[in-house]
Coordinates of C-alpha atoms and ligand atoms in Angstrom, one line a residue:
Chain A
M1 CA -99.0 25.6 485.3
A2 CA -100.5 27.9 482.6
D3 CA -103.7 27.0 480.9
K4 CA -103.3 24.7 477.9
V5 CA -103.7 26.2 474.4
H6 CA -105.9 24.7 471.8
V7 CA -104.1 24.8 468.4
K8 CA -105.6 24.1 465.0
T9 CA -103.1 23.6 462.2
V10 CA -102.2 21.6 459.1
I11 CA -99.4 19.1 459.3
N12 CA -98.3 17.3 456.1
G13 CA -101.5 18.4 454.4
E14 CA -103.8 17.1 457.1
A15 CA -105.8 19.2 459.5
V16 CA -104.6 18.6 463.0
E17 CA -105.8 19.9 466.4
F18 CA -103.9 19.5 469.7
L19 CA -103.6 20.9 473.2
C20 CA -100.3 22.0 474.4
E21 CA -98.7 24.1 477.2
P22 CA -97.7 27.6 476.0
R23 CA -94.0 26.6 476.8
D24 CA -94.0 23.5 474.6
S25 CA -91.9 23.9 471.6
L26 CA -93.1 22.8 468.2
L27 CA -90.5 20.0 468.4
E28 CA -92.0 18.7 471.6
V29 CA -95.5 18.9 470.3
L30 CA -94.5 17.0 467.1
R31 CA -92.7 14.3 469.0
D32 CA -94.6 14.0 472.3
N33 CA -98.2 15.0 471.4
L34 CA -98.4 14.0 467.8
M35 CA -96.0 11.1 467.8
L36 CA -94.2 12.5 464.7
T37 CA -90.8 11.5 465.9
G38 CA -88.9 12.2 462.6
A39 CA -87.7 15.6 463.7
K40 CA -84.9 15.0 466.2
E41 CA -83.7 17.0 469.2
G42 CA -79.9 17.6 469.0
C43 CA -79.0 20.8 470.7
N44 CA -82.4 22.3 471.5
N45 CA -80.9 25.7 470.9
G46 CA -80.9 26.4 467.2
N47 CA -77.4 25.2 466.3
C48 CA -77.7 21.7 464.9
G49 CA -80.7 21.7 462.6
A50 CA -81.8 18.1 463.6
C51 CA -85.2 19.5 464.3
S52 CA -85.6 21.3 461.0
V53 CA -89.2 21.4 459.6
I54 CA -90.9 23.7 457.0
L55 CA -93.3 26.2 458.5
N56 CA -95.5 28.1 455.9
G57 CA -92.9 27.3 453.3
R58 CA -89.8 28.4 455.3
L59 CA -87.2 26.2 456.9
V60 CA -87.2 26.7 460.7
N61 CA -85.7 25.0 463.7
S62 CA -88.8 23.5 465.5
C63 CA -86.9 23.7 468.8
L64 CA -87.1 27.5 468.5
V65 CA -90.8 27.7 467.6
L66 CA -93.6 27.4 470.2
G67 CA -96.3 24.9 469.5
A68 CA -98.8 27.7 470.2
E69 CA -97.4 29.7 467.4
I70 CA -98.5 27.3 464.6
E71 CA -102.2 28.1 465.0
G72 CA -103.6 28.5 461.4
K73 CA -100.2 27.7 459.8
E74 CA -98.9 24.8 457.7
V75 CA -96.1 22.5 458.8
E76 CA -94.2 20.0 456.7
T77 CA -92.1 17.3 458.4
V78 CA -90.0 14.4 457.1
E79 CA -93.0 12.1 457.6
G80 CA -94.8 13.9 454.7
L81 CA -91.9 13.5 452.3
A82 CA -92.4 9.9 450.9
E83 CA -95.5 8.7 449.0
P84 CA -96.9 5.4 450.4
N85 CA -94.8 3.2 448.1
K86 CA -92.2 5.6 446.8
L87 CA -89.5 7.5 448.5
H88 CA -89.0 11.2 447.7
P89 CA -86.1 11.8 445.2
I90 CA -84.1 13.5 447.9
Q91 CA -84.5 10.4 450.1
D92 CA -83.4 8.1 447.2
A93 CA -80.4 10.3 446.6
F94 CA -79.4 10.1 450.3
L95 CA -79.5 6.3 450.0
E96 CA -77.7 6.1 446.7
N97 CA -74.9 8.4 448.0
A98 CA -74.7 6.7 451.4
A99 CA -75.3 10.2 452.8
L100 CA -76.3 8.9 456.3
Q101 CA -74.8 6.7 459.0
C102 CA -76.6 7.0 462.4
G103 CA -79.3 9.0 460.7
V104 CA -80.0 11.5 463.5
C105 CA -79.3 14.4 461.4
T106 CA -81.0 13.0 458.3
P107 CA -84.6 14.2 458.8
G108 CA -83.3 17.7 459.3
F109 CA -81.0 17.6 456.2
L110 CA -83.9 16.2 454.1
M111 CA -86.2 19.0 455.1
A112 CA -83.5 21.6 454.6
A113 CA -82.7 20.1 451.2
K114 CA -86.4 20.2 450.3
A115 CA -86.7 23.8 451.3
L116 CA -83.6 24.6 449.2
L117 CA -84.8 22.8 446.1
N118 CA -88.3 24.5 446.4
E119 CA -86.6 27.8 446.2
N120 CA -83.6 27.1 444.0
P121 CA -84.1 23.9 441.8
N122 CA -80.6 24.1 440.3
P123 CA -78.2 25.0 443.2
T124 CA -74.5 25.1 442.8
E125 CA -72.3 23.2 445.3
H126 CA -71.6 26.5 447.0
D127 CA -75.4 27.2 447.3
V128 CA -75.9 23.8 448.9
R129 CA -73.1 24.2 451.4
F130 CA -74.2 27.7 452.4
W131 CA -77.9 26.7 452.7
L132 CA -77.0 23.6 454.8
A133 CA -74.6 25.5 457.1
G134 CA -77.1 25.2 460.0
N135 CA -77.4 21.4 459.8
L136 CA -74.7 19.5 461.5
C137 CA -73.7 15.9 460.9
R138 CA -71.3 14.2 463.3
C139 CA -70.7 10.9 461.4
T140 CA -71.2 10.9 457.7
G141 CA -69.3 14.1 456.8
Y142 CA -70.7 16.7 454.4
D143 CA -69.4 15.7 451.0
K144 CA -71.8 12.8 450.6
I145 CA -74.7 14.9 451.8
V146 CA -73.9 17.7 449.4
R147 CA -73.5 15.2 446.6
A148 CA -76.9 13.7 447.4
V149 CA -78.6 17.0 447.3
L150 CA -77.0 17.9 444.0
D151 CA -78.0 14.5 442.6
A152 CA -81.6 15.0 443.9
A153 CA -81.7 18.4 442.2
E154 CA -80.7 16.8 438.9
T155 CA -83.2 14.0 439.2
M156 CA -86.0 16.3 440.1
S157 CA -85.3 18.8 437.3
T158 CA -85.2 16.0 434.7
E159 CA -88.5 14.6 436.1
V160 CA -90.1 18.0 435.8
N161 CA -88.8 18.3 432.2
A162 CA -89.6 14.8 431.2
Chain B
M1 CA -88.9 25.6 480.3
R2 CA -90.8 27.3 483.1
A3 CA -94.5 27.9 482.5
F4 CA -95.7 31.1 481.0
E5 CA -98.8 32.5 479.3
Y6 CA -98.7 32.9 475.5
T7 CA -100.6 35.8 474.0
S8 CA -100.9 37.0 470.3
P9 CA -102.4 40.4 470.2
K10 CA -103.7 41.8 466.9
T11 CA -103.1 45.5 467.6
V12 CA -100.3 47.7 468.9
S13 CA -102.3 49.0 471.8
E14 CA -103.4 45.6 472.9
A15 CA -99.7 44.5 472.9
A16 CA -98.7 47.6 474.9
D17 CA -101.4 46.8 477.5
L18 CA -100.3 43.2 477.8
L19 CA -96.7 44.2 478.3
A20 CA -97.5 47.1 480.8
E21 CA -99.6 44.8 482.9
K22 CA -96.7 42.4 483.6
G23 CA -93.7 44.7 483.6
D24 CA -90.4 42.8 483.6
L25 CA -92.3 39.5 483.6
A26 CA -93.5 39.9 480.1
R27 CA -91.4 40.0 476.9
V28 CA -92.1 40.4 473.2
L29 CA -91.7 37.3 470.9
A30 CA -90.6 38.1 467.4
G31 CA -88.6 35.2 465.8
G32 CA -87.8 33.6 469.1
T33 CA -84.2 32.7 468.2
D34 CA -82.9 34.5 471.2
L35 CA -85.9 34.6 473.5
I36 CA -86.8 30.9 473.4
V37 CA -83.2 29.9 474.1
Q38 CA -82.9 32.4 477.0
V39 CA -86.2 31.2 478.6
R40 CA -85.2 27.6 478.1
E41 CA -81.8 28.1 479.7
G42 CA -83.4 29.8 482.7
K43 CA -81.8 33.2 481.9
R44 CA -85.2 34.9 481.8
H45 CA -88.2 34.1 484.0
L46 CA -91.4 35.2 482.3
E47 CA -95.0 35.0 483.1
R48 CA -96.2 36.2 479.7
I49 CA -95.0 36.1 476.1
V50 CA -96.4 38.6 473.7
D51 CA -96.1 37.4 470.2
I52 CA -96.2 40.4 467.9
K53 CA -96.3 38.5 464.6
D54 CA -100.1 39.1 464.2
I55 CA -99.8 42.9 464.5
P56 CA -99.8 44.5 461.0
E57 CA -97.4 47.4 462.0
A58 CA -94.8 44.8 463.0
N59 CA -95.0 43.1 459.7
V60 CA -94.7 46.1 457.4
L61 CA -92.0 45.8 454.7
S62 CA -92.2 48.7 452.3
Y63 CA -89.6 50.5 450.3
D64 CA -89.9 53.6 448.2
P65 CA -87.0 55.4 446.5
Q66 CA -88.3 58.7 448.0
A67 CA -89.8 57.7 451.3
G68 CA -87.1 55.0 452.2
L69 CA -87.6 51.8 454.0
H70 CA -90.3 51.0 456.6
L71 CA -89.4 47.8 458.3
G72 CA -91.7 46.2 460.8
S73 CA -90.0 44.9 463.9
A74 CA -91.1 41.2 463.3
V75 CA -90.0 40.9 459.7
P76 CA -87.5 38.0 459.4
C77 CA -84.1 38.4 457.8
Y78 CA -84.8 36.3 454.7
K79 CA -87.4 38.8 453.5
I80 CA -84.9 41.6 453.6
Y81 CA -82.0 40.1 451.7
G82 CA -84.5 38.3 449.5
D83 CA -85.9 41.6 448.2
K84 CA -83.8 42.9 445.3
A85 CA -84.8 46.6 445.6
I86 CA -84.1 46.7 449.4
S87 CA -80.8 44.8 449.1
A88 CA -79.7 47.2 446.3
A89 CA -80.7 50.3 448.3
F90 CA -79.3 49.2 451.7
P91 CA -76.5 46.7 451.0
A92 CA -75.2 46.8 454.6
L93 CA -78.6 45.5 455.8
A94 CA -78.5 42.8 453.2
D95 CA -74.9 41.9 454.2
S96 CA -75.8 41.6 457.9
T97 CA -79.2 39.8 457.6
H98 CA -77.5 37.2 455.3
I99 CA -75.0 36.1 457.9
I100 CA -77.2 35.8 461.0
G101 CA -77.2 32.1 461.9
G102 CA -78.1 29.7 459.0
T103 CA -81.1 29.4 456.7
A104 CA -83.5 28.1 459.4
I105 CA -82.5 31.0 461.8
Q106 CA -82.9 33.6 459.0
G107 CA -86.4 32.2 458.4
R108 CA -87.5 33.4 461.8
A109 CA -85.0 35.9 463.2
A110 CA -86.1 39.6 462.8
V111 CA -83.9 42.7 462.6
G112 CA -86.1 44.1 465.3
G113 CA -85.4 41.1 467.5
N114 CA -81.6 41.5 466.9
L115 CA -81.8 45.1 467.9
C116 CA -84.0 44.6 471.0
N117 CA -81.9 41.7 472.2
A118 CA -79.2 44.4 472.4
S119 CA -76.2 42.1 472.1
P120 CA -72.9 44.0 471.7
A121 CA -72.1 41.6 468.8
A122 CA -75.5 42.0 467.0
D123 CA -74.8 42.0 463.3
T124 CA -77.6 44.2 462.1
I125 CA -77.1 47.1 464.6
P126 CA -74.0 48.6 462.9
A127 CA -75.8 48.4 459.6
L128 CA -78.8 50.2 461.0
I129 CA -76.5 52.9 462.5
V130 CA -74.6 53.6 459.3
L131 CA -78.0 53.7 457.4
E132 CA -79.3 56.3 460.0
A133 CA -82.3 54.2 461.0
T134 CA -84.9 55.6 463.4
C135 CA -86.7 53.4 465.9
I136 CA -90.5 53.8 466.2
I137 CA -91.3 52.8 469.8
A138 CA -94.9 52.1 470.7
G139 CA -96.3 52.3 474.2
T140 CA -99.5 52.7 476.2
N141 CA -99.4 56.5 475.5
G142 CA -98.7 56.4 471.7
T143 CA -95.4 56.3 469.9
R144 CA -92.0 58.0 470.1
E145 CA -89.0 58.0 467.8
I146 CA -85.3 57.8 468.6
P147 CA -82.1 57.3 466.5
V148 CA -81.0 53.7 466.5
E149 CA -77.6 54.5 467.9
Q150 CA -79.3 55.6 471.2
F151 CA -81.5 52.5 471.5
C152 CA -79.1 50.1 473.3
T153 CA -77.8 51.2 476.6
A154 CA -76.0 48.1 478.0
P155 CA -75.7 44.4 477.1
G156 CA -79.3 43.2 476.8
I157 CA -80.7 46.5 477.9
T158 CA -82.5 49.1 475.7
V159 CA -84.3 52.4 476.3
L160 CA -87.6 50.6 476.2
Q161 CA -89.7 51.4 479.2
N162 CA -92.5 49.4 480.8
G163 CA -95.3 48.8 478.3
E164 CA -93.2 49.9 475.4
F165 CA -92.0 47.8 472.4
L166 CA -90.3 48.4 469.1
E167 CA -93.0 48.8 466.5
S168 CA -90.9 49.3 463.4
L169 CA -87.8 51.0 462.0
K170 CA -87.5 53.7 459.4
V171 CA -84.5 54.0 457.2
P172 CA -84.2 57.1 455.0
A173 CA -83.9 56.6 451.2
P174 CA -80.3 56.3 450.1
K175 CA -78.7 59.6 448.8
S176 CA -77.4 59.7 445.3
N177 CA -73.8 58.3 444.9
S178 CA -74.0 56.5 448.2
S179 CA -73.6 52.9 449.4
S180 CA -72.9 50.8 452.5
F181 CA -71.1 47.7 453.6
Y182 CA -71.1 45.4 456.7
L183 CA -68.6 42.7 457.5
R184 CA -67.4 40.8 460.6
F185 CA -64.5 38.7 461.6
I186 CA -65.4 35.1 462.7
P187 CA -63.0 32.1 462.9
R188 CA -65.4 29.9 460.9
N189 CA -67.1 30.5 457.5
E190 CA -70.6 30.7 458.8
M191 CA -72.7 30.2 461.9
D192 CA -70.7 32.1 464.4
I193 CA -70.9 35.3 466.5
A194 CA -68.8 38.3 465.5
V195 CA -65.4 38.7 467.2
V196 CA -65.7 42.3 465.7
G197 CA -68.1 43.7 463.2
A198 CA -67.8 46.9 461.2
G199 CA -70.3 48.8 459.1
A200 CA -69.7 51.8 456.9
S201 CA -71.8 54.0 454.6
V202 CA -70.4 56.7 452.3
V203 CA -71.8 59.5 450.1
L204 CA -69.5 60.5 447.2
D205 CA -69.7 63.6 445.0
D206 CA -71.2 63.4 441.5
A207 CA -67.8 62.6 440.0
K208 CA -67.5 59.7 442.6
E209 CA -64.1 61.0 443.5
S210 CA -64.4 62.7 446.9
I211 CA -66.2 61.8 450.1
V212 CA -69.1 64.1 451.0
S213 CA -69.9 62.2 454.2
A214 CA -69.4 58.9 455.8
R215 CA -70.7 56.9 458.8
I216 CA -68.8 54.1 460.6
A217 CA -70.3 51.8 463.3
L218 CA -68.8 48.9 465.3
A219 CA -70.0 45.7 467.0
A220 CA -68.5 43.6 469.7
V221 CA -66.0 46.1 471.0
A222 CA -68.0 47.8 473.8
P223 CA -71.1 47.1 475.9
T224 CA -73.3 48.3 473.0
P225 CA -72.7 48.7 469.3
L226 CA -71.0 52.0 468.7
F227 CA -71.4 54.9 466.2
A228 CA -67.8 56.0 465.5
E229 CA -68.7 59.6 465.0
E230 CA -65.3 61.3 465.0
A231 CA -63.8 58.7 462.7
S232 CA -66.8 59.3 460.4
V233 CA -66.6 63.1 460.3
L234 CA -62.9 63.3 459.5
L235 CA -63.6 61.7 456.1
A236 CA -65.7 64.5 454.8
G237 CA -64.1 66.3 451.9
R238 CA -61.3 63.7 451.5
A239 CA -60.6 61.9 448.2
A240 CA -62.3 58.5 448.0
S241 CA -59.0 57.0 446.7
D242 CA -57.0 58.6 449.5
E243 CA -55.8 55.5 451.5
S244 CA -54.3 57.8 454.2
A245 CA -57.8 59.2 454.9
I246 CA -59.2 55.7 455.2
E247 CA -56.2 54.8 457.5
E248 CA -56.9 57.9 459.7
A249 CA -60.5 56.9 460.1
A250 CA -59.5 53.4 461.0
E251 CA -57.1 54.7 463.6
A252 CA -59.8 57.0 465.0
A253 CA -62.3 54.1 465.2
K254 CA -59.7 52.1 467.1
T255 CA -59.6 54.7 469.8
I256 CA -63.3 54.3 470.8
A257 CA -63.1 50.5 471.0
R258 CA -63.2 49.3 474.6
P259 CA -63.3 45.6 474.1
I260 CA -63.1 42.8 476.6
S261 CA -61.0 39.6 476.2
D262 CA -63.1 36.4 476.0
M263 CA -63.0 33.0 474.4
R264 CA -63.7 34.6 471.0
G265 CA -60.7 36.9 471.1
S266 CA -58.4 39.1 473.2
A267 CA -59.0 42.8 473.6
E268 CA -55.8 43.5 471.7
Q269 CA -56.8 41.4 468.8
R270 CA -60.2 43.1 468.7
V271 CA -58.7 46.6 468.6
H272 CA -56.5 45.5 465.7
L273 CA -59.5 44.0 463.9
V274 CA -61.4 47.3 464.3
G275 CA -58.7 48.9 462.2
V276 CA -58.7 46.2 459.6
L277 CA -62.5 45.9 459.3
T278 CA -63.1 49.6 459.3
K279 CA -60.9 50.0 456.3
R280 CA -62.5 47.1 454.5
A281 CA -66.0 48.4 455.2
L282 CA -65.2 51.9 454.0
N283 CA -63.4 50.6 450.8
G284 CA -66.2 48.1 450.3
A285 CA -68.8 50.9 450.4
I286 CA -66.8 53.2 448.1
Q287 CA -66.3 50.3 445.7
R288 CA -70.1 49.7 445.6
V289 CA -70.7 53.4 444.8
K290 CA -68.2 53.3 441.9
E291 CA -69.8 50.1 440.6
S292 CA -73.3 51.5 440.7
Ligands
LIG1 C1 -77.8 29.3 466.0 C2 -77.9 30.8 466.2 C3 -77.1 31.6 465.4 C4 -77.1 33.0 465.6 N1 -76.3 33.8 464.8 C5 -76.3 35.1 465.0 C6 -75.4 35.9 464.2 O1 -74.6 35.4 463.4 N2 -75.5 37.3 464.4 C7 -76.4 37.8 465.3 O2 -76.4 39.1 465.4 N3 -77.2 37.1 466.0 C8 -77.2 35.7 465.9 N4 -78.1 34.9 466.6 C9 -79.0 35.6 467.6 C10 -80.4 35.8 467.0 O3 -80.8 34.9 466.0 C11 -80.6 37.2 466.5 O4 -80.3 38.2 467.5 C12 -82.0 37.5 466.0 O5 -82.0 38.6 465.1 C13 -83.0 37.7 467.1 O6 -84.3 38.0 466.4 P1 -85.6 37.3 466.9 O7 -86.7 37.8 466.0 O8 -85.4 35.8 466.8 O9 -85.7 37.8 468.3 P2 -86.5 37.2 469.6 O10 -85.8 36.0 470.1 O11 -87.9 37.0 469.3 O12 -86.3 38.4 470.6 C14 -85.0 38.8 471.0 C15 -85.2 39.8 472.2 O13 -85.7 41.0 471.9 C16 -87.0 41.2 472.5 N5 -87.8 41.7 471.4 C17 -88.0 41.2 470.1 N6 -88.7 42.0 469.4 C18 -89.0 43.0 470.1 C19 -89.8 44.2 469.9 N7 -90.4 44.5 468.7 N8 -90.0 45.1 470.9 C20 -89.4 44.9 472.1 N9 -88.6 43.8 472.4 C21 -88.5 42.9 471.4 C22 -87.4 39.9 473.0 O14 -88.3 40.0 474.1 C23 -86.1 39.2 473.3 O15 -85.6 39.7 474.6 C24 -78.1 33.5 466.5 C25 -78.9 32.7 467.2 C26 -78.9 31.3 467.0 C27 -79.8 30.5 467.8
LIG2 S1 -82.4 20.6 468.1 FE1 -83.2 22.4 467.1 S2 -81.4 23.1 466.1 FE2 -80.6 21.5 467.3
LIG3 S1 -75.4 10.5 460.1 FE1 -75.0 10.6 462.3 S2 -75.1 12.8 462.6 FE2 -75.3 12.7 460.5

């Protein structure tokens, strides 16, 4: 077994330190070392997006990042989305639109949607579908999810302008 | 995954030493979208991973209308198609980086990683070939340069020797009245591997009526991406609107395709697609010159 690596990072705005093996993925570190079980393991090979998190402002598949790589970086996971007594507008929109069933894909979709709306606050339906192509859902179907993201975009832009 | 050591050198020479010391048991990590999957699936047994993302030379992204593009080997796809000047100067590179995987893959996957992985179906390689990119290879004894079409030698194999890695790519500034185009055939709309890919670049005369020179490159029809040199050369001096010239080039491109049949498509379908996609890539590039 290779020596463990000591990693200092920021997760959801809080400084975090952990030890991991060089081979541990960021997904494994989040779930097994840090007990942040929001990000899910679907395929473990980059195809399903259930493990999506935001790394230094970019959407990534945490199953394809090594835990050791996040030294000095910033990670956002679904756990950081809601405020203590208030869901994030994207979460509200998913509930309103019944955009989830089993929910395994949901944390990934929420983070992918957040990354999209950070970059493009007023996406078209086509923009949303293209952006979310790497996130798979096996039960809900995509129409409700796309609708939810478009609704969230609308709510968030009226909140900003209000 | 089997255990390995993780290293993140800060300089080119440190990286070369770390690689040289372990030979085949060490590999470079760029975006990890190929490497981490390969290690996890047991296709590669490594003792050391050399993450090059802290090395300044691997992160360069600079474009100058005279000097051209200098692209560090670890720069992820989104930075390339996200840069308006670079996308306008090298449309084939923007086309190809925009279709690799989905958003999360493009946030990590590097063009350098796509090239060094040396898949016959790699989408950026035909684009790099038609844009006449040069590979800058670093090693324990300094750097050397080779044209990108000579970089891949077999599926998964490149010219890189022990202790060497791809530092960066240089792409010459686009000539006047030139443009480029890359497209692929996949059965889905997104998130799939090319059944066939074709790239083209063209230089037209000042009147934008005849072809001064052209380059065509193909993916997924041979053990490595191919430069279709004969097909390219026969276009020089022909009218840009001459469909029979485009047809001849497409036929010539078909003759160098040596595809296999697999679950993505039969050899026969692939040869047919080479013809179709070569025409579309050439006409697409010509159209872009005319619109510019
Ligand atoms: C879901 C999914 C979809 C994908 N879709 C596509 C697609 O549509 N088209 C396509 O072409 N590919 C696709 N890929 C493959 C992959 O994303 C690309 O090949 C990507 O560009 C690889 O870049 P990377 O930076 O992630 O490489 P890495 O995984 O870091 O490296 C790839 C290989 O190259 C070596 N390497 C990397 N950089 C260097 C260097 N500078 N010097 C020497 N060796 C180096 C590594 O050791 C490794 O063997 C997909 C992958 C996934 C998981
Ligand atoms: S678990 Fe990471 S993409 Fe599927
Ligand atoms: S809600 Fe079950 S996979 Fe999407």
